[in-house]
Amino acid sequence: MAKGGGGSGIFRMDGPFIRIGNLVFDFIFANILWIIVSGIGPAIAFLFLTSNTTAGNLPWFVVYPILFVLIIHWGPASTAMYYTFGKRNRGTDSYTFRDFWHAYRSDYKQSIICSAIFTIFFALLGYNILILYTNPSFFGISVNIVIPLEVLVAVEALFVFLYLFPMLARFEMSTKDLFRNSFLMSNKHLPFTLLILAIFVGCAALVYYVHIAFVFILVSVYSYLAAALLERVFRNYMPNEDEELEHEDLGDFSISDERQAIINRYLGRSTEDEDEGGVVLIDENGAEIREEDYKVVKVEEDPEKTE
């Protein structure tokens, strides 16, 4: 019999039942956050208002831009999901709301640019394929070549889409490098890419063909599984030092004396200032101190004050 009130077997506080229950709760909670801040929920509410109230008289050139601005927030929201469940997969301390909101704010600008690019690209590509497919006689025999090429482009774009936002949640890099590296990784690690694509299509099929209520949990489930699979891919491109830093707890974080000295110099608390009495670190214009371009200036005492 277990001692104390912690329970026993699968029902103990650190047992599988509690862990699975907490995970399911986090799935649902994060999914609700995603629906709200991704713009999907607000876009549906806006469409409902425009179709059932006097706001329905709004012209298309007002409605469409509003919908576009709302919908492109799926990028920041998805990045936040990958960040949140990526931390959970790595076993680091994670708090769903805090991690989600931190990633949403910190990666907002870059991720919303990427989601706007994807939204416009897939909309135009889908419209173009639809026109070619519904009017084959208008385009003649060339349609048999153009449609397969555009489908191939769509598949490659989908591969990039599957990698880009998890990569943004994991690495710091420019938008150009995000697209380039997503393309290279997705094709180099094709088995992982196809497995992630199968999970994505399966989740989408459950929402579309079975019941729309699945959307309240499957976005989180997909993000969790995709983050776990892509972590194995991303580790091939991470230096050992970065891997070690990933597992450090912020509460117990310690830095070397050299790094602390750099921080002290940046904040104006240089050890040289204390030891040499009158040595300060400034740049040539007297602006904020930077480690790589500071210069040492000896402060001479005022002769009048010494007399």
mmCIF file of C-alpha atoms in Angstrom, residues 32-292:
data_model
loop_
_atom_site.group_PDB
_atom_site.id
_atom_site.type_symbol
_atom_site.label_atom_id
_atom_site.label_comp_id
_atom_site.label_asym_id
_atom_site.label_seq_id
_atom_site.Cartn_x
_atom_site.Cartn_y
_atom_site.Cartn_z
ATOM 1 C CA ILE A 32 -9.722 27.109 -27.831
ATOM 2 C CA LEU A 33 -6.930 29.680 -27.631
ATOM 3 C CA TRP A 34 -5.970 28.854 -31.219
ATOM 4 C CA ILE A 35 -9.539 29.252 -32.500
ATOM 5 C CA ILE A 36 -9.840 32.658 -30.830
ATOM 6 C CA VAL A 37 -6.488 34.225 -31.736
ATOM 7 C CA SER A 38 -6.071 32.544 -35.131
ATOM 8 C CA GLY A 39 -8.875 34.682 -36.511
ATOM 9 C CA ILE A 40 -10.936 31.622 -37.475
ATOM 10 C CA GLY A 41 -13.460 32.174 -34.691
ATOM 11 C CA PRO A 42 -13.712 35.951 -35.254
ATOM 12 C CA ALA A 43 -13.994 35.395 -39.046
ATOM 13 C CA ILE A 44 -16.923 32.989 -38.567
ATOM 14 C CA ALA A 45 -18.579 35.473 -36.202
ATOM 15 C CA PHE A 46 -18.062 38.264 -38.732
ATOM 16 C CA LEU A 47 -19.601 36.185 -41.530
ATOM 17 C CA PHE A 48 -22.566 35.387 -39.291
ATOM 18 C CA LEU A 49 -23.098 39.081 -38.562
ATOM 19 C CA THR A 50 -22.827 40.110 -42.206
ATOM 20 C CA SER A 51 -25.345 37.483 -43.266
ATOM 21 C CA ASN A 52 -27.913 37.971 -40.481
ATOM 22 C CA THR A 53 -27.809 41.685 -39.697
ATOM 23 C CA THR A 54 -27.800 45.005 -41.504
ATOM 24 C CA ALA A 55 -24.018 44.612 -41.781
ATOM 25 C CA GLY A 56 -24.813 42.249 -44.650
ATOM 26 C CA ASN A 57 -25.119 45.284 -46.861
ATOM 27 C CA LEU A 58 -21.385 45.921 -46.651
ATOM 28 C CA PRO A 59 -19.702 45.882 -50.078
ATOM 29 C CA TRP A 60 -17.322 43.065 -50.995
ATOM 30 C CA PHE A 61 -14.279 45.368 -51.017
ATOM 31 C CA VAL A 62 -14.904 45.953 -47.306
ATOM 32 C CA VAL A 63 -15.823 42.388 -46.323
ATOM 33 C CA TYR A 64 -12.947 40.588 -48.069
ATOM 34 C CA PRO A 65 -10.095 42.701 -46.615
ATOM 35 C CA ILE A 66 -11.562 42.310 -43.112
ATOM 36 C CA LEU A 67 -11.780 38.545 -43.566
ATOM 37 C CA PHE A 68 -8.223 38.428 -44.916
ATOM 38 C CA VAL A 69 -6.837 40.387 -41.951
ATOM 39 C CA LEU A 70 -8.640 38.074 -39.538
ATOM 40 C CA ILE A 71 -7.734 34.793 -41.225
ATOM 41 C CA ILE A 72 -3.993 35.414 -41.638
ATOM 42 C CA HIS A 73 -3.636 35.253 -37.849
ATOM 43 C CA TRP A 74 -3.594 31.470 -38.185
ATOM 44 C CA GLY A 75 0.180 31.805 -38.670
ATOM 45 C CA PRO A 76 1.042 33.348 -35.279
ATOM 46 C CA ALA A 77 -1.469 31.043 -33.572
ATOM 47 C CA SER A 78 -0.008 27.929 -35.201
ATOM 48 C CA THR A 79 3.539 28.984 -34.319
ATOM 49 C CA ALA A 80 2.427 29.388 -30.711
ATOM 50 C CA MET A 81 0.900 25.892 -30.755
ATOM 51 C CA TYR A 82 4.108 24.318 -32.052
ATOM 52 C CA TYR A 83 6.157 26.203 -29.472
ATOM 53 C CA THR A 84 3.880 25.172 -26.598
ATOM 54 C CA PHE A 85 3.693 21.479 -27.432
ATOM 55 C CA GLY A 86 7.305 21.380 -28.595
ATOM 56 C CA LYS A 87 8.373 22.332 -25.075
ATOM 57 C CA ARG A 88 6.082 19.670 -23.652
ATOM 58 C CA ASN A 89 7.547 17.032 -25.978
ATOM 59 C CA ARG A 90 11.075 17.928 -24.865
ATOM 60 C CA GLY A 91 10.122 17.476 -21.218
ATOM 61 C CA THR A 92 10.913 21.054 -20.169
ATOM 62 C CA ASP A 93 8.720 22.960 -17.734
ATOM 63 C CA SER A 94 5.733 24.230 -19.680
ATOM 64 C CA TYR A 95 2.655 26.269 -18.892
ATOM 65 C CA THR A 96 0.131 26.231 -21.703
ATOM 66 C CA PHE A 97 -1.229 29.764 -21.584
ATOM 67 C CA ARG A 98 2.084 31.446 -20.703
ATOM 68 C CA ASP A 99 4.042 29.597 -23.405
ATOM 69 C CA PHE A 100 1.321 30.086 -26.000
ATOM 70 C CA TRP A 101 1.006 33.810 -25.388
ATOM 71 C CA HIS A 102 4.786 34.313 -25.216
ATOM 72 C CA ALA A 103 5.332 32.661 -28.606
ATOM 73 C CA TYR A 104 2.330 34.419 -30.133
ATOM 74 C CA ARG A 105 3.676 37.851 -29.186
ATOM 75 C CA SER A 106 7.372 37.255 -29.841
ATOM 76 C CA ASP A 107 6.910 35.621 -33.277
ATOM 77 C CA TYR A 108 3.861 37.637 -34.335
ATOM 78 C CA LYS A 109 5.438 39.880 -36.977
ATOM 79 C CA GLN A 110 7.388 37.184 -38.804
ATOM 80 C CA SER A 111 4.685 34.523 -38.616
ATOM 81 C CA ILE A 112 1.890 36.784 -39.839
ATOM 82 C CA ILE A 113 3.985 37.724 -42.882
ATOM 83 C CA CYS A 114 4.496 34.029 -43.634
ATOM 84 C CA SER A 115 0.810 33.202 -43.167
ATOM 85 C CA ALA A 116 -0.194 36.088 -45.449
ATOM 86 C CA ILE A 117 2.154 34.740 -48.139
ATOM 87 C CA PHE A 118 0.764 31.205 -47.794
ATOM 88 C CA THR A 119 -2.861 32.406 -47.764
ATOM 89 C CA ILE A 120 -2.471 34.455 -50.948
ATOM 90 C CA PHE A 121 -0.396 31.768 -52.690
ATOM 91 C CA PHE A 122 -2.757 28.863 -51.955
ATOM 92 C CA ALA A 123 -5.828 30.967 -52.797
ATOM 93 C CA LEU A 124 -4.430 31.965 -56.187
ATOM 94 C CA LEU A 125 -3.084 28.487 -56.933
ATOM 95 C CA GLY A 126 -6.359 26.811 -55.959
ATOM 96 C CA TYR A 127 -8.372 29.261 -58.055
ATOM 97 C CA ASN A 128 -6.080 28.717 -61.025
ATOM 98 C CA ILE A 129 -6.321 24.905 -60.783
ATOM 99 C CA LEU A 130 -10.111 25.182 -60.493
ATOM 100 C CA ILE A 131 -10.315 27.305 -63.645
ATOM 101 C CA LEU A 132 -8.093 24.872 -65.557
ATOM 102 C CA TYR A 133 -10.052 21.846 -64.338
ATOM 103 C CA THR A 134 -13.520 23.261 -65.065
ATOM 104 C CA ASN A 135 -12.633 24.733 -68.472
ATOM 105 C CA PRO A 136 -10.222 22.242 -70.081
ATOM 106 C CA SER A 137 -11.455 22.863 -73.618
ATOM 107 C CA PHE A 138 -10.618 26.562 -73.383
ATOM 108 C CA PHE A 139 -6.942 25.837 -72.695
ATOM 109 C CA GLY A 140 -6.621 22.978 -75.159
ATOM 110 C CA ILE A 141 -4.090 20.160 -74.868
ATOM 111 C CA SER A 142 -1.770 22.241 -72.702
ATOM 112 C CA VAL A 143 -4.096 21.662 -69.750
ATOM 113 C CA ASN A 144 -2.769 18.079 -69.474
ATOM 114 C CA ILE A 145 0.671 19.487 -68.755
ATOM 115 C CA VAL A 146 -0.199 22.595 -66.762
ATOM 116 C CA ILE A 147 -2.496 20.942 -64.200
ATOM 117 C CA PRO A 148 0.054 18.247 -63.119
ATOM 118 C CA LEU A 149 2.734 20.947 -62.843
ATOM 119 C CA GLU A 150 0.526 23.129 -60.680
ATOM 120 C CA VAL A 151 -0.422 20.147 -58.507
ATOM 121 C CA LEU A 152 3.290 19.442 -58.040
ATOM 122 C CA VAL A 153 3.856 23.082 -57.047
ATOM 123 C CA ALA A 154 0.950 22.822 -54.600
ATOM 124 C CA VAL A 155 2.427 19.672 -53.018
ATOM 125 C CA GLU A 156 5.857 21.290 -52.601
ATOM 126 C CA ALA A 157 4.239 24.395 -51.127
ATOM 127 C CA LEU A 158 2.351 22.152 -48.698
ATOM 128 C CA PHE A 159 5.634 20.497 -47.690
ATOM 129 C CA VAL A 160 7.117 23.922 -46.937
ATOM 130 C CA PHE A 161 3.975 24.866 -44.999
ATOM 131 C CA LEU A 162 4.285 21.751 -42.802
ATOM 132 C CA TYR A 163 7.853 22.656 -41.780
ATOM 133 C CA LEU A 164 7.944 26.454 -41.726
ATOM 134 C CA PHE A 165 5.897 27.297 -38.640
ATOM 135 C CA PRO A 166 7.383 24.548 -36.448
ATOM 136 C CA MET A 167 10.815 25.795 -37.554
ATOM 137 C CA LEU A 168 9.867 29.362 -36.685
ATOM 138 C CA ALA A 169 8.807 28.172 -33.238
ATOM 139 C CA ARG A 170 12.170 26.407 -32.773
ATOM 140 C CA PHE A 171 14.801 28.620 -34.440
ATOM 141 C CA GLU A 172 15.721 32.257 -34.941
ATOM 142 C CA MET A 173 16.262 32.967 -38.640
ATOM 143 C CA SER A 174 15.190 35.323 -41.392
ATOM 144 C CA THR A 175 11.960 34.800 -43.328
ATOM 145 C CA LYS A 176 13.940 34.008 -46.473
ATOM 146 C CA ASP A 177 15.901 31.289 -44.642
ATOM 147 C CA LEU A 178 12.691 29.881 -43.184
ATOM 148 C CA PHE A 179 11.261 29.243 -46.654
ATOM 149 C CA ARG A 180 14.544 27.968 -48.062
ATOM 150 C CA ASN A 181 15.327 25.620 -45.169
ATOM 151 C CA SER A 182 11.746 24.364 -44.998
ATOM 152 C CA PHE A 183 11.924 23.417 -48.661
ATOM 153 C CA LEU A 184 15.289 21.668 -48.277
ATOM 154 C CA MET A 185 14.425 19.808 -45.064
ATOM 155 C CA SER A 186 10.986 18.667 -46.226
ATOM 156 C CA ASN A 187 12.460 17.065 -49.338
ATOM 157 C CA LYS A 188 15.552 15.692 -47.645
ATOM 158 C CA HIS A 189 13.529 14.018 -44.868
ATOM 159 C CA LEU A 190 10.729 12.835 -47.148
ATOM 160 C CA PRO A 191 9.523 9.889 -44.975
ATOM 161 C CA PHE A 192 8.949 12.237 -42.023
ATOM 162 C CA THR A 193 7.293 14.749 -44.353
ATOM 163 C CA LEU A 194 4.894 12.172 -45.776
ATOM 164 C CA LEU A 195 4.027 10.908 -42.292
ATOM 165 C CA ILE A 196 3.295 14.447 -41.077
ATOM 166 C CA LEU A 197 1.271 15.097 -44.224
ATOM 167 C CA ALA A 198 -0.766 11.929 -43.587
ATOM 168 C CA ILE A 199 -1.519 13.075 -40.027
ATOM 169 C CA PHE A 200 -2.506 16.523 -41.305
ATOM 170 C CA VAL A 201 -4.822 15.104 -43.977
ATOM 171 C CA GLY A 202 -6.311 12.639 -41.483
ATOM 172 C CA CYS A 203 -7.123 15.395 -38.983
ATOM 173 C CA ALA A 204 -8.618 17.580 -41.719
ATOM 174 C CA ALA A 205 -10.720 14.643 -42.969
ATOM 175 C CA LEU A 206 -12.137 13.999 -39.496
ATOM 176 C CA VAL A 207 -13.203 17.643 -39.207
ATOM 177 C CA TYR A 208 -14.642 17.822 -42.732
ATOM 178 C CA TYR A 209 -16.253 14.391 -43.141
ATOM 179 C CA VAL A 210 -17.098 13.276 -39.594
ATOM 180 C CA HIS A 211 -17.925 16.294 -37.424
ATOM 181 C CA ILE A 212 -16.763 19.877 -37.202
ATOM 182 C CA ALA A 213 -16.573 19.529 -33.399
ATOM 183 C CA PHE A 214 -13.246 17.713 -33.867
ATOM 184 C CA VAL A 215 -11.704 21.111 -34.596
ATOM 185 C CA PHE A 216 -11.788 21.789 -30.834
ATOM 186 C CA ILE A 217 -9.058 19.222 -30.181
ATOM 187 C CA LEU A 218 -7.439 18.052 -33.431
ATOM 188 C CA VAL A 219 -5.431 21.228 -34.075
ATOM 189 C CA SER A 220 -3.647 20.612 -30.778
ATOM 190 C CA VAL A 221 -3.279 16.882 -31.407
ATOM 191 C CA TYR A 222 -1.757 17.509 -34.818
ATOM 192 C CA SER A 223 0.599 20.193 -33.423
ATOM 193 C CA TYR A 224 1.709 17.838 -30.662
ATOM 194 C CA LEU A 225 2.434 14.940 -33.048
ATOM 195 C CA ALA A 226 4.058 17.138 -35.712
ATOM 196 C CA ALA A 227 6.281 18.862 -33.149
ATOM 197 C CA ALA A 228 7.383 15.467 -31.807
ATOM 198 C CA LEU A 229 8.285 14.160 -35.273
ATOM 199 C CA LEU A 230 9.980 17.354 -36.437
ATOM 200 C CA GLU A 231 12.053 17.531 -33.261
ATOM 201 C CA ARG A 232 13.910 14.463 -34.519
ATOM 202 C CA VAL A 233 14.557 16.249 -37.805
ATOM 203 C CA PHE A 234 15.599 19.555 -36.249
ATOM 204 C CA ARG A 235 18.105 17.906 -33.902
ATOM 205 C CA ASN A 236 20.205 17.036 -36.947
ATOM 206 C CA TYR A 237 20.788 20.767 -37.436
ATOM 207 C CA MET A 238 21.349 21.822 -33.823
ATOM 208 C CA PRO A 239 24.838 22.160 -32.284
ATOM 209 C CA ASN A 240 25.423 20.258 -29.067
ATOM 210 C CA GLU A 241 25.686 23.501 -27.138
ATOM 211 C CA ASP A 242 22.232 24.548 -28.284
ATOM 212 C CA GLU A 243 20.796 21.189 -27.250
ATOM 213 C CA GLU A 244 22.235 21.586 -23.776
ATOM 214 C CA LEU A 245 20.849 25.088 -23.427
ATOM 215 C CA GLU A 246 17.414 23.808 -24.452
ATOM 216 C CA HIS A 247 17.247 21.625 -21.345
ATOM 217 C CA GLU A 248 18.300 24.269 -18.873
ATOM 218 C CA ASP A 249 15.603 25.392 -16.470
ATOM 219 C CA LEU A 250 15.267 29.159 -16.324
ATOM 220 C CA GLY A 251 14.891 28.990 -12.564
ATOM 221 C CA ASP A 252 18.279 27.330 -12.158
ATOM 222 C CA PHE A 253 19.919 29.060 -15.085
ATOM 223 C CA SER A 254 23.556 29.915 -14.493
ATOM 224 C CA ILE A 255 25.982 31.692 -16.761
ATOM 225 C CA SER A 256 29.710 31.708 -16.897
ATOM 226 C CA ASP A 257 31.827 34.456 -15.436
ATOM 227 C CA GLU A 258 32.757 35.598 -18.919
ATOM 228 C CA ARG A 259 29.158 36.045 -19.947
ATOM 229 C CA GLN A 260 28.362 37.811 -16.687
ATOM 230 C CA ALA A 261 31.303 40.150 -17.285
ATOM 231 C CA ILE A 262 29.929 40.989 -20.729
ATOM 232 C CA ILE A 263 26.526 41.751 -19.230
ATOM 233 C CA ASN A 264 28.134 43.888 -16.527
ATOM 234 C CA ARG A 265 30.019 45.891 -19.130
ATOM 235 C CA TYR A 266 26.865 46.359 -21.179
ATOM 236 C CA LEU A 267 24.993 47.666 -18.129
ATOM 237 C CA GLY A 268 27.847 49.913 -17.097
ATOM 238 C CA ARG A 269 28.858 47.760 -14.149
ATOM 239 C CA SER A 270 32.306 46.936 -15.475
ATOM 240 C CA THR A 271 34.775 45.267 -13.164
ATOM 241 C CA GLU A 272 37.374 47.542 -14.714
ATOM 242 C CA ASP A 273 35.369 50.455 -13.379
ATOM 243 C CA GLU A 274 35.755 49.105 -9.847
ATOM 244 C CA ASP A 275 39.355 47.897 -10.043
ATOM 245 C CA GLU A 276 40.982 50.735 -11.938
ATOM 246 C CA GLY A 277 38.870 53.583 -10.543
ATOM 247 C CA GLY A 278 37.857 55.788 -13.411
ATOM 248 C CA VAL A 279 37.927 53.437 -16.419
ATOM 249 C CA VAL A 280 34.599 53.538 -18.244
ATOM 250 C CA LEU A 281 33.376 51.719 -21.364
ATOM 251 C CA ILE A 282 31.691 53.773 -24.064
ATOM 252 C CA ASP A 283 31.506 53.798 -27.815
ATOM 253 C CA GLU A 284 32.912 56.579 -29.948
ATOM 254 C CA ASN A 285 29.695 58.605 -29.725
ATOM 255 C CA GLY A 286 29.037 57.941 -26.071
ATOM 256 C CA ALA A 287 26.098 55.691 -26.911
ATOM 257 C CA GLU A 288 25.157 52.374 -25.321
ATOM 258 C CA ILE A 289 27.994 49.937 -24.760
ATOM 259 C CA ARG A 290 28.375 46.925 -27.014
ATOM 260 C CA GLU A 291 30.768 44.113 -26.363
ATOM 261 C CA GLU A 292 32.217 44.057 -29.861
#
